[in-house]
C-alpha cells in the first residue's frame, strides 16, 4: 500500500467534524452533489465555489495521491505554478482575445492586465522557454495539482462543474514527433491506471481539441447517465468518440443521382413558416428534402453553413473546417444583414457570404431552401445551377441512423462525465511564445508539447455518481475518506467500549484509516451516518456481541454481515481492506 501511511490520521468522531444531515438539499440536482452535502464533505460559499470540509478534503487528497503516484511513475515531475497570471502572457499566446469570459480578468494596482489561471499552458511555456534550450534537456513532463478558476457560465452539480476547482495539469516537452507521441502514450496509460485505481468505470474517447487547440486528444469519460457529455461507441470495434468529434464516414465524394433531372426553380410563399417542422409540413416534403442554411460568425466573418433538414450542425467540426478560433451563431441582426430576411428564411441562392456545406448534401437534387426574403422559400433548388459552395466537409452531428466511422457497424449513444483530458498540442504555444530549442544538428525548432488535465473534485463526484444507493455513498475504498469505521453501539457499556478501542488501536498500528464513532448517539444514528458517508468496511460492537466476544463486520457494498471473534477482528478487517484494494489493481 506504499505511502498510504502519510494519509492516515486516526480519528474519533467525537473530535472530528463531519456534519451530516437527512434532508435532500433542494439546491442539488445530481446525486453526488446531494450526497456530498448530506455526508458533510462540502459546503457552498457562493456559486461554483466550495469549502472542502474535512471528510471531503480526505477524499480529494486520496485522489491527489493516486494521481501523484501514477504521474511520478510515468516520469512526470511535480512543481507548483501561481494562480495569478499576467495578462501579457495571454496576449502573447493570443488567448487574451479568444478565451472568452471564463477567464476572470482584473487589473492590479499598477493597472496591469491580470487573470486567474484557468489552465497553465502560458505559464509553463514561459518557464520552459527560459530554462530549456537544448534537445538534451528533453523529454520532460511537468505537473502540478493546483486550484484553477474558470468563470463558468453555468456552474452546477457541486464539485462537478465549479468555478474554483482543483486540477492536476501536466505539460510535456519533446524534441521530436516520436518523442511527443511517447509522452502522450505515457500519460494515456497513467490516466487509465489512475481511474482504474479510483474504482471508476470509464472509457477513453476521441475528442475535439477545443479552445486549447492542437491536433489530437482523448477524453476520459466516467460512464454515468447524469453526465453532461454525450458520446458514441461502436458495438463491434473500439471506436468511441465525444459527440462533438464523432466522425461520419462514407459521405465523401457522394455523387449526385444523375438520372434525376433538375426541375425549374420555384418560389413558394411561406407566410410565417420558419422551422424545419413548419416548412416540411406546409410544403408536404420530408426533412431530408430540405436544406438548412445556418449563419455563423467565424472570427468576425459571416459564413453560411448548409446542412440537411434532418441533420444538426456540429459547431466544433465547422470551426475546424473553417480553421477558426471562435465561432458563434449570428444574431438576428447579423442574419438580417447577411440574408435581407429574418431568421428562418436564409438560403444559399444569391447569398453573398462564404458558404460551406455538409457532405451529406452533395448528392441532393431539387431540394427546398430559404429564399432570403421574408415569407419566401425556394423549391427545386440545385447545386451547381443555382449556387455553389466554397467547401464541403463533415460538419454535422452524428445520429443514431449513422454507423461506425471505422468499421461500419452499429453505434450506441451514452452519457459520461469528463474526468480527464489528454491533448497533443504540437507547437501552438511554443511557436506563439517562442519556446525554441537547438536539436542535435544545432538547428532551431519549436518544442513539441502535450497537455494533460484531471479534475480532482470532479473525479470524487464521479465516483459517487457511479457508486451509491438509497442510503448514501458506497465509496470505492481508494477514494473513501476512511477505509473502516467502528461503531460501538452503547458508549456506557465498558465491554463495548473496550472491544472497540482494542480493535481501533490494532487497526491504527497497521496503518488502517479508521474512524471510531465514539459519539454518545443512538445505534440508528451511527448506522445511518456510516451508510451515508459510505465507508467501505464497518465493524459493529454491541452489548450482546461484546459479552460473547464477537463483533459484526459488514461491507458497505454487500447486504450480508459476519460475526468475528474480537481477537480476530483486526486481521479480518485488514484482509478485507487489502482485498478491496486488490480488486482495483
Ligand atoms: P468541460 O468540457 O467539462 O468544461 P474542459 O474541456 O473545459 O471540461 P479541460 O480544460 O480539459 O476541461 O480541463 C481538464 C479537466 O479539468 C477536465 O477533464 C475536468 O475533469 C476538469 N474540469 C474542467 N472544468 C471544470 C470545472 N468547471 N469544474 C470541475 N472540474 C473541471
Ligand atoms: Mg470547460
JSON list of C-alpha atoms and ligand atoms in Angstrom, two decimals, residues 150 152 159-163 165 167 212 229 418-421 423 453-455 458, ligand 1:
[
{"chain": "A", "resi": 150, "resn": "UNK", "atom": "CA", "xyz": [-12.94, 29.44, -14.61]},
{"chain": "A", "resi": 152, "resn": "UNK", "atom": "CA", "xyz": [-18.18, 29.07, -15.85]},
{"chain": "A", "resi": 159, "resn": "UNK", "atom": "CA", "xyz": [-17.75, 19.87, -7.49]},
{"chain": "A", "resi": 160, "resn": "UNK", "atom": "CA", "xyz": [-18.64, 18.56, -10.92]},
{"chain": "A", "resi": 161, "resn": "UNK", "atom": "CA", "xyz": [-18.68, 21.99, -12.54]},
{"chain": "A", "resi": 162, "resn": "UNK", "atom": "CA", "xyz": [-17.31, 24.56, -10.16]},
{"chain": "A", "resi": 163, "resn": "UNK", "atom": "CA", "xyz": [-15.81, 27.96, -10.85]},
{"chain": "A", "resi": 165, "resn": "UNK", "atom": "CA", "xyz": [-11.73, 23.70, -8.66]},
{"chain": "A", "resi": 167, "resn": "UNK", "atom": "CA", "xyz": [-6.97, 20.24, -11.31]},
{"chain": "A", "resi": 212, "resn": "UNK", "atom": "CA", "xyz": [-6.67, 24.69, -26.14]},
{"chain": "A", "resi": 229, "resn": "UNK", "atom": "CA", "xyz": [-21.18, 14.93, -22.14]},
{"chain": "A", "resi": 418, "resn": "UNK", "atom": "CA", "xyz": [-15.28, 14.02, -18.45]},
{"chain": "A", "resi": 419, "resn": "UNK", "atom": "CA", "xyz": [-12.78, 13.47, -15.64]},
{"chain": "A", "resi": 420, "resn": "UNK", "atom": "CA", "xyz": [-9.58, 13.73, -17.66]},
{"chain": "A", "resi": 421, "resn": "UNK", "atom": "CA", "xyz": [-8.32, 15.04, -20.93]},
{"chain": "A", "resi": 423, "resn": "UNK", "atom": "CA", "xyz": [-4.04, 16.66, -25.70]},
{"chain": "A", "resi": 453, "resn": "UNK", "atom": "CA", "xyz": [-5.63, 17.51, -17.17]},
{"chain": "A", "resi": 454, "resn": "UNK", "atom": "CA", "xyz": [-7.61, 15.71, -14.49]},
{"chain": "A", "resi": 455, "resn": "UNK", "atom": "CA", "xyz": [-10.43, 17.28, -12.47]},
{"chain": "A", "resi": 458, "resn": "UNK", "atom": "CA", "xyz": [-14.94, 16.03, -10.38]},
{"chain": "B", "resi": 1, "resn": "LIG", "atom": "P1", "xyz": [-15.68, 20.74, -19.74]},
{"chain": "B", "resi": 1, "resn": "LIG", "atom": "O1", "xyz": [-15.91, 20.40, -21.18]},
{"chain": "B", "resi": 1, "resn": "LIG", "atom": "O2", "xyz": [-16.36, 19.79, -18.79]},
{"chain": "B", "resi": 1, "resn": "LIG", "atom": "O3", "xyz": [-15.90, 22.18, -19.42]},
{"chain": "B", "resi": 1, "resn": "LIG", "atom": "P2", "xyz": [-12.94, 21.21, -20.31]},
{"chain": "B", "resi": 1, "resn": "LIG", "atom": "O4", "xyz": [-12.77, 20.55, -21.62]},
{"chain": "B", "resi": 1, "resn": "LIG", "atom": "O5", "xyz": [-13.15, 22.66, -20.24]},
{"chain": "B", "resi": 1, "resn": "LIG", "atom": "O6", "xyz": [-14.13, 20.47, -19.50]},
{"chain": "B", "resi": 1, "resn": "LIG", "atom": "P3", "xyz": [-10.17, 20.84, -19.62]},
{"chain": "B", "resi": 1, "resn": "LIG", "atom": "O7", "xyz": [-9.78, 22.20, -19.99]},
{"chain": "B", "resi": 1, "resn": "LIG", "atom": "O8", "xyz": [-9.74, 19.72, -20.48]},
{"chain": "B", "resi": 1, "resn": "LIG", "atom": "O9", "xyz": [-11.75, 20.77, -19.37]},
{"chain": "B", "resi": 1, "resn": "LIG", "atom": "O10", "xyz": [-9.73, 20.57, -18.12]},
{"chain": "B", "resi": 1, "resn": "LIG", "atom": "C1", "xyz": [-9.18, 19.34, -17.65]},
{"chain": "B", "resi": 1, "resn": "LIG", "atom": "C2", "xyz": [-10.09, 18.68, -16.63]},
{"chain": "B", "resi": 1, "resn": "LIG", "atom": "O11", "xyz": [-10.48, 19.58, -15.59]},
{"chain": "B", "resi": 1, "resn": "LIG", "atom": "C3", "xyz": [-11.41, 18.19, -17.19]},
{"chain": "B", "resi": 1, "resn": "LIG", "atom": "O12", "xyz": [-11.26, 16.93, -17.79]},
{"chain": "B", "resi": 1, "resn": "LIG", "atom": "C4", "xyz": [-12.29, 18.13, -15.97]},
{"chain": "B", "resi": 1, "resn": "LIG", "atom": "O13", "xyz": [-12.12, 16.91, -15.28]},
{"chain": "B", "resi": 1, "resn": "LIG", "atom": "C5", "xyz": [-11.77, 19.25, -15.10]},
{"chain": "B", "resi": 1, "resn": "LIG", "atom": "N1", "xyz": [-12.64, 20.44, -15.17]},
{"chain": "B", "resi": 1, "resn": "LIG", "atom": "C6", "xyz": [-12.76, 21.31, -16.18]},
{"chain": "B", "resi": 1, "resn": "LIG", "atom": "N2", "xyz": [-13.64, 22.29, -15.88]},
{"chain": "B", "resi": 1, "resn": "LIG", "atom": "C7", "xyz": [-14.08, 22.01, -14.62]},
{"chain": "B", "resi": 1, "resn": "LIG", "atom": "C8", "xyz": [-15.00, 22.65, -13.73]},
{"chain": "B", "resi": 1, "resn": "LIG", "atom": "N3", "xyz": [-15.62, 23.77, -14.09]},
{"chain": "B", "resi": 1, "resn": "LIG", "atom": "N4", "xyz": [-15.20, 22.10, -12.52]},
{"chain": "B", "resi": 1, "resn": "LIG", "atom": "C9", "xyz": [-14.56, 20.96, -12.15]},
{"chain": "B", "resi": 1, "resn": "LIG", "atom": "N5", "xyz": [-13.69, 20.32, -12.94]},
{"chain": "B", "resi": 1, "resn": "LIG", "atom": "C10", "xyz": [-13.44, 20.83, -14.17]}
]
